[in-house]
CSV table of C-alpha atoms in Angstrom, one decimal:
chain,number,residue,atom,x,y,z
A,1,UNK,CA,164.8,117.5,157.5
A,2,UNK,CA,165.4,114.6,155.2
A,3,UNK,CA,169.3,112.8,155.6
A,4,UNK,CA,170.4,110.1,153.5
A,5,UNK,CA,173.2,107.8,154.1
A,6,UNK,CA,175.2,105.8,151.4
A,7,UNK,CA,177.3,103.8,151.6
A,8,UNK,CA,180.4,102.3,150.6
A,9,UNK,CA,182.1,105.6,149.8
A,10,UNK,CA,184.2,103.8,147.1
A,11,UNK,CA,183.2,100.3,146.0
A,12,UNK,CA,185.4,98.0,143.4
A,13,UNK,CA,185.2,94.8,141.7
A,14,UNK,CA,186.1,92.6,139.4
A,15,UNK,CA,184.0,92.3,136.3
A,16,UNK,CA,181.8,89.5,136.3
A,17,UNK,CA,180.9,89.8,140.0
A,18,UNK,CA,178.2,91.9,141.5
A,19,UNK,CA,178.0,95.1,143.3
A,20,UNK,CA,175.2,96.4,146.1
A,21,UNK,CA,174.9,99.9,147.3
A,22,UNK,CA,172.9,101.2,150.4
A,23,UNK,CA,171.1,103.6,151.8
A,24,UNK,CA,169.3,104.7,154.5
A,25,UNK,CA,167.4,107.8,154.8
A,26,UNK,CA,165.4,109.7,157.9
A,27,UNK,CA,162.4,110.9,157.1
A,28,UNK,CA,159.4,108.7,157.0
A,29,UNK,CA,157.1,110.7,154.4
A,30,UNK,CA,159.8,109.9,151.8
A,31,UNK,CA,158.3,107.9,149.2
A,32,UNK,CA,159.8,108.0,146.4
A,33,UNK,CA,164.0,106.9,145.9
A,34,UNK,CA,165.4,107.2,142.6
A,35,UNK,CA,169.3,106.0,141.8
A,36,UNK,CA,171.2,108.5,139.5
A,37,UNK,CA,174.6,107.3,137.6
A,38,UNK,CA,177.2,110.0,137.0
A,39,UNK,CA,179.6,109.3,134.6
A,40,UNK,CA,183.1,111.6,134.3
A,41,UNK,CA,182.3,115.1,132.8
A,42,UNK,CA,178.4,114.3,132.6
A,43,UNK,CA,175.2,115.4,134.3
A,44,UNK,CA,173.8,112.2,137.1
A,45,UNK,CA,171.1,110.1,134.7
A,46,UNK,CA,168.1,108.3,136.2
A,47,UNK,CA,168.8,104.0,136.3
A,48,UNK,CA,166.3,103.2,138.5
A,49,UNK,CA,163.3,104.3,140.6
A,50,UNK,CA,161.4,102.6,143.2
A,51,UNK,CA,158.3,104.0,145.0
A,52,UNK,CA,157.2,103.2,148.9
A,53,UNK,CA,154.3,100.7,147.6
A,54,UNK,CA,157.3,98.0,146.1
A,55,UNK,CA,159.7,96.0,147.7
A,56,UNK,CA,161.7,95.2,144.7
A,57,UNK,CA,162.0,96.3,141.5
A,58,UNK,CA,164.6,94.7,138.4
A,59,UNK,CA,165.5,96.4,135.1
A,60,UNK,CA,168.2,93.9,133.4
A,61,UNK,CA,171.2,93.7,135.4
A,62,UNK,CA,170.2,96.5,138.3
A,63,UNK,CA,167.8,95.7,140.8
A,64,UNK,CA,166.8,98.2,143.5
A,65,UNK,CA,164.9,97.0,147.2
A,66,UNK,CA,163.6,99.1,149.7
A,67,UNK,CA,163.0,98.2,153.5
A,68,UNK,CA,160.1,101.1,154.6
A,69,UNK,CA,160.3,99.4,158.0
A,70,UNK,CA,164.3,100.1,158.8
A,71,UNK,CA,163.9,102.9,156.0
A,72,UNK,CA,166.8,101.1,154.4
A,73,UNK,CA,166.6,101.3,150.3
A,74,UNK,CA,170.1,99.3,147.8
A,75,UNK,CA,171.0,98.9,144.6
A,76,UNK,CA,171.8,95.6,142.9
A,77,UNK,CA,174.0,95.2,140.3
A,78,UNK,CA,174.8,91.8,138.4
A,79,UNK,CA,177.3,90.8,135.7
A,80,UNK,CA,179.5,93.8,136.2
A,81,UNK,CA,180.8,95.3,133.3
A,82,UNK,CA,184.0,98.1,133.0
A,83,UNK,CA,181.1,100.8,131.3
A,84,UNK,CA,179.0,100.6,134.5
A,85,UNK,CA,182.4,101.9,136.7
A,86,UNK,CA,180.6,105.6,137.4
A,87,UNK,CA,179.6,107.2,140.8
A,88,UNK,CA,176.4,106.5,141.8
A,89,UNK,CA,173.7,108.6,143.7
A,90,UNK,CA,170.7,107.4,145.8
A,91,UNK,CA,167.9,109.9,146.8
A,92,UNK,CA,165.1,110.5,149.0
A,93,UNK,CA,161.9,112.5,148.2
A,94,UNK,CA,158.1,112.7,149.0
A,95,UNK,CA,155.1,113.6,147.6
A,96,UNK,CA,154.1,116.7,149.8
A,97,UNK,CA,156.6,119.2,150.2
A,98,UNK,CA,157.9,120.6,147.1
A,99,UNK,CA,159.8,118.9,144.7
A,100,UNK,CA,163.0,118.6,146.7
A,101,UNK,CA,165.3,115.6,146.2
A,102,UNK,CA,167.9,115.1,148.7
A,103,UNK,CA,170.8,112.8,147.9
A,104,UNK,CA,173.0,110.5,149.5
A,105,UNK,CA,176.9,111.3,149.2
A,106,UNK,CA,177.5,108.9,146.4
A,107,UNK,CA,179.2,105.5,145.5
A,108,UNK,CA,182.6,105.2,143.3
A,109,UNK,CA,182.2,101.9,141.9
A,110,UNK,CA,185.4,101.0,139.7
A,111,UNK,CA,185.1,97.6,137.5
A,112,UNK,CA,188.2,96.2,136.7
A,113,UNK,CA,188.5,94.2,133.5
B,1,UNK,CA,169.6,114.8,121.7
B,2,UNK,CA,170.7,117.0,124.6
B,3,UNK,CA,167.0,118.1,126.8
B,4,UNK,CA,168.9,120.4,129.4
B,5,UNK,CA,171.7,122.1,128.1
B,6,UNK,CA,174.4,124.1,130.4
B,7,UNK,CA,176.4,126.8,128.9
B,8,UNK,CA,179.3,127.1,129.0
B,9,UNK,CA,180.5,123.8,130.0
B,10,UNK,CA,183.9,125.2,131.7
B,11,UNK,CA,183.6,129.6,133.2
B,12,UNK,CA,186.8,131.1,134.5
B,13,UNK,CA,186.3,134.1,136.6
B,14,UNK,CA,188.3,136.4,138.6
B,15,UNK,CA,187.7,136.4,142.9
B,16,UNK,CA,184.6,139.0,143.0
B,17,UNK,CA,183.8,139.6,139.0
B,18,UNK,CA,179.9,138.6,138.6
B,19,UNK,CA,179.6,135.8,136.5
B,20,UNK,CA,176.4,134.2,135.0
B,21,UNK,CA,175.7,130.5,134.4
B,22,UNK,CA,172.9,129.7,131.6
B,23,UNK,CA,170.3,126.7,131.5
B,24,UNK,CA,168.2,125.4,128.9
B,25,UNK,CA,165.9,122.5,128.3
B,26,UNK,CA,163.1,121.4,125.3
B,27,UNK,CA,161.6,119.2,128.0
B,28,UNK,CA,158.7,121.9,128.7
B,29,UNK,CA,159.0,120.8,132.3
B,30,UNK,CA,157.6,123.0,135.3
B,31,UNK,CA,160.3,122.8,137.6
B,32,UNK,CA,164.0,123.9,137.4
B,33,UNK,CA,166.8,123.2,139.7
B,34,UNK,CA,170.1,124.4,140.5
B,35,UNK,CA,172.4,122.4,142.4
B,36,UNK,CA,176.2,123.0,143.4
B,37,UNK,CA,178.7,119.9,143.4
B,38,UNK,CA,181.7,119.7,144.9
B,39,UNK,CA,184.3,117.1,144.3
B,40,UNK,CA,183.5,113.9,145.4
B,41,UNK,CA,180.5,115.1,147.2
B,42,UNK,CA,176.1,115.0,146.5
B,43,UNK,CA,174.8,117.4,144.5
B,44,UNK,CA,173.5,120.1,146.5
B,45,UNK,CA,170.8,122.5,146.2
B,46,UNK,CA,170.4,125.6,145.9
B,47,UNK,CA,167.4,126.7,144.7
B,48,UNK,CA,164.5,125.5,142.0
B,49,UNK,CA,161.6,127.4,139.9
B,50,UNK,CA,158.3,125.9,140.1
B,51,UNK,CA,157.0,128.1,136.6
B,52,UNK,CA,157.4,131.2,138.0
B,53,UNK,CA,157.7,130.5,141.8
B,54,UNK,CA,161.2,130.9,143.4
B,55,UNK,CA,162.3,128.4,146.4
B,56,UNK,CA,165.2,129.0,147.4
B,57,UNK,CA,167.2,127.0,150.2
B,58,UNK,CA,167.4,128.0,153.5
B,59,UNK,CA,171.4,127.9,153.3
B,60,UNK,CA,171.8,129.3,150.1
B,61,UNK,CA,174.0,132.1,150.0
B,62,UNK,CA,172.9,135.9,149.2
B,63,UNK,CA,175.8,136.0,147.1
B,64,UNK,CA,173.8,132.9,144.7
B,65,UNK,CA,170.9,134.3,142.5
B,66,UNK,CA,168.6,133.1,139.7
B,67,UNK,CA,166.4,134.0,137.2
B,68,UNK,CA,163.9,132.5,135.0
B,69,UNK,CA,162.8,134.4,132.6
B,70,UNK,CA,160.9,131.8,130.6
B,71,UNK,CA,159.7,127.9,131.0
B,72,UNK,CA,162.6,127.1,129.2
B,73,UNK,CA,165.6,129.2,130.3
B,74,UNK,CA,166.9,129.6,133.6
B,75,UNK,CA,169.9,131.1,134.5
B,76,UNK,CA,172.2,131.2,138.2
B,77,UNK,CA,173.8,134.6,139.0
B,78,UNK,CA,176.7,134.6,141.3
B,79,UNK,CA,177.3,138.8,142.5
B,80,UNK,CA,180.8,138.4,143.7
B,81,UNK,CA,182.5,134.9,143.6
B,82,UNK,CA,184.5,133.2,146.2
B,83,UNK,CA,187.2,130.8,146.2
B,84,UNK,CA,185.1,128.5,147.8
B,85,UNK,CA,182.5,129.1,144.9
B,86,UNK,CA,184.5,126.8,142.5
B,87,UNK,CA,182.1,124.0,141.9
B,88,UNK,CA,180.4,122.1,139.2
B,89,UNK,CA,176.8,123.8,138.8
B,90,UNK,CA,174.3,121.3,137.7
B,91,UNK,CA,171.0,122.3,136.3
B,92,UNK,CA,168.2,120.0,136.3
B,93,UNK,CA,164.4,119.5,135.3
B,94,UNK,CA,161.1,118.0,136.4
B,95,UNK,CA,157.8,117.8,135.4
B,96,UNK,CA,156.7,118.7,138.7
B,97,UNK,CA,154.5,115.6,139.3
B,98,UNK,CA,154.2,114.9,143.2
B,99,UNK,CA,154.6,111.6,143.4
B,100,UNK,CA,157.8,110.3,140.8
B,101,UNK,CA,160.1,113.3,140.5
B,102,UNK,CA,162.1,112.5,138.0
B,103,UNK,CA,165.0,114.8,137.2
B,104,UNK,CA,167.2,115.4,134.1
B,105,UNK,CA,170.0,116.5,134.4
B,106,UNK,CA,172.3,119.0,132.7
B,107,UNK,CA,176.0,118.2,131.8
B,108,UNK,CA,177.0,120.9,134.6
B,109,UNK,CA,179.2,123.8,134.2
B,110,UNK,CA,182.6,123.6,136.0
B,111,UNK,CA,183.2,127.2,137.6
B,112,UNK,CA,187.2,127.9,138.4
B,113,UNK,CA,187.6,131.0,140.6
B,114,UNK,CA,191.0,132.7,139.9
């Protein structure tokens, strides 16, 4: 089945810089890798969504690419700020199949003011 | 406005004493999902509705059930919890579209086995 790899495991910088997550994931049919924040106490939120037909894709200060060929997917995020310090979720699905999302581990990015 | 709303938020129960865990959502979507978070780990799941249609995971354990009774309810059942079953429970939506599954996600329930 699908496996999806994330790392760093705990990421932190300084506010102001910029921040990159990866990901790699197994399965070839994936097409589909949305990023989820989670913020203390809440539910993960959709950020950002890329599909297997894009290379790149920017909303603000995140960007997300994805390599199809070394099935490696990151996020991208610019102008750090203190409110974006959360734990952060990459995931893997496909069209056929169900409607099963498999995630990676998750990211603990702290921003420090 | 919340879409997909857990109750209760935080459920203390007692090694073995069955205790039920209740979704919600005004999203009308076709699929639900229950996943099980541990700390510091990916959600994982455990099972999802597709309208009526029950999928459970291969490694989901006897001891985890669900019910759906409605499009909007759904509800996860645990017969006789475990220490090991104390977890955040996160319930979660979709429209059920092939291509961009897009889920929305519940605040969780945080389950403390005594």
């Amino acid at each position: 089945g699908e496996n999806v790899e994330q790392h760093p495991s705990t990421l932190s910088v300084q506010e102001g810089d910029s921040a990159v997550i990866k990901c790699t994931y197994s399965d070839s049919a994936s097409n589909y890798f949305p990023w989820y924040k989670q913020e203390l106490g809440k539910g993960p939120q959709l950020i950002i969504d890329i599909r297997s037909n894009v290379g790149e894709k920017k909303d603000q200060r995140i960007a997300v690419t994805l390599n199809k060929t070394a099935k490696h997917f990151s996020l991208h995020i610019t102008e750090t700020q203190p409110e974006d310090s959360a734990v952060y979720f990459c995931a893997a699905s496909m069209a056929t199949g169900g409607f099963k999302t498999i995630f990676g581990a998750g990211t603990r990015l702290f921003v420090k003011a | 406005d919340a879409m997909v709303i857990q109750n209760p938020r935080y459920q203390v129960t007692q090694f073995g004493k069955p205790v039920t865990l209740s979704c919600s959502q005004t999203l009308n979507h076709n699929v639900m999902y229950w996943y099980q978070q541990k700390s510091s780990q990916a959600p994982k799941l455990l099972f999802h509705y597709y309208d009526k249609d029950f999928n459970n995971e291969a490694d989901t354990p006897d001891n985890f059930q669900s019910r759906r009774p409605n499009t909007s309810f759904c509800f996860l059942d645990i017969r006789s919890p475990g220490l090991g079953d104390a977890a955040m429970y996160l319930c979660a939506t979709s429209r059920g579209e092939g291509g961009k599954n897009i889920q929305y996600f519940g605040a969780g329930t945080r389950l403390s086995v005594l």
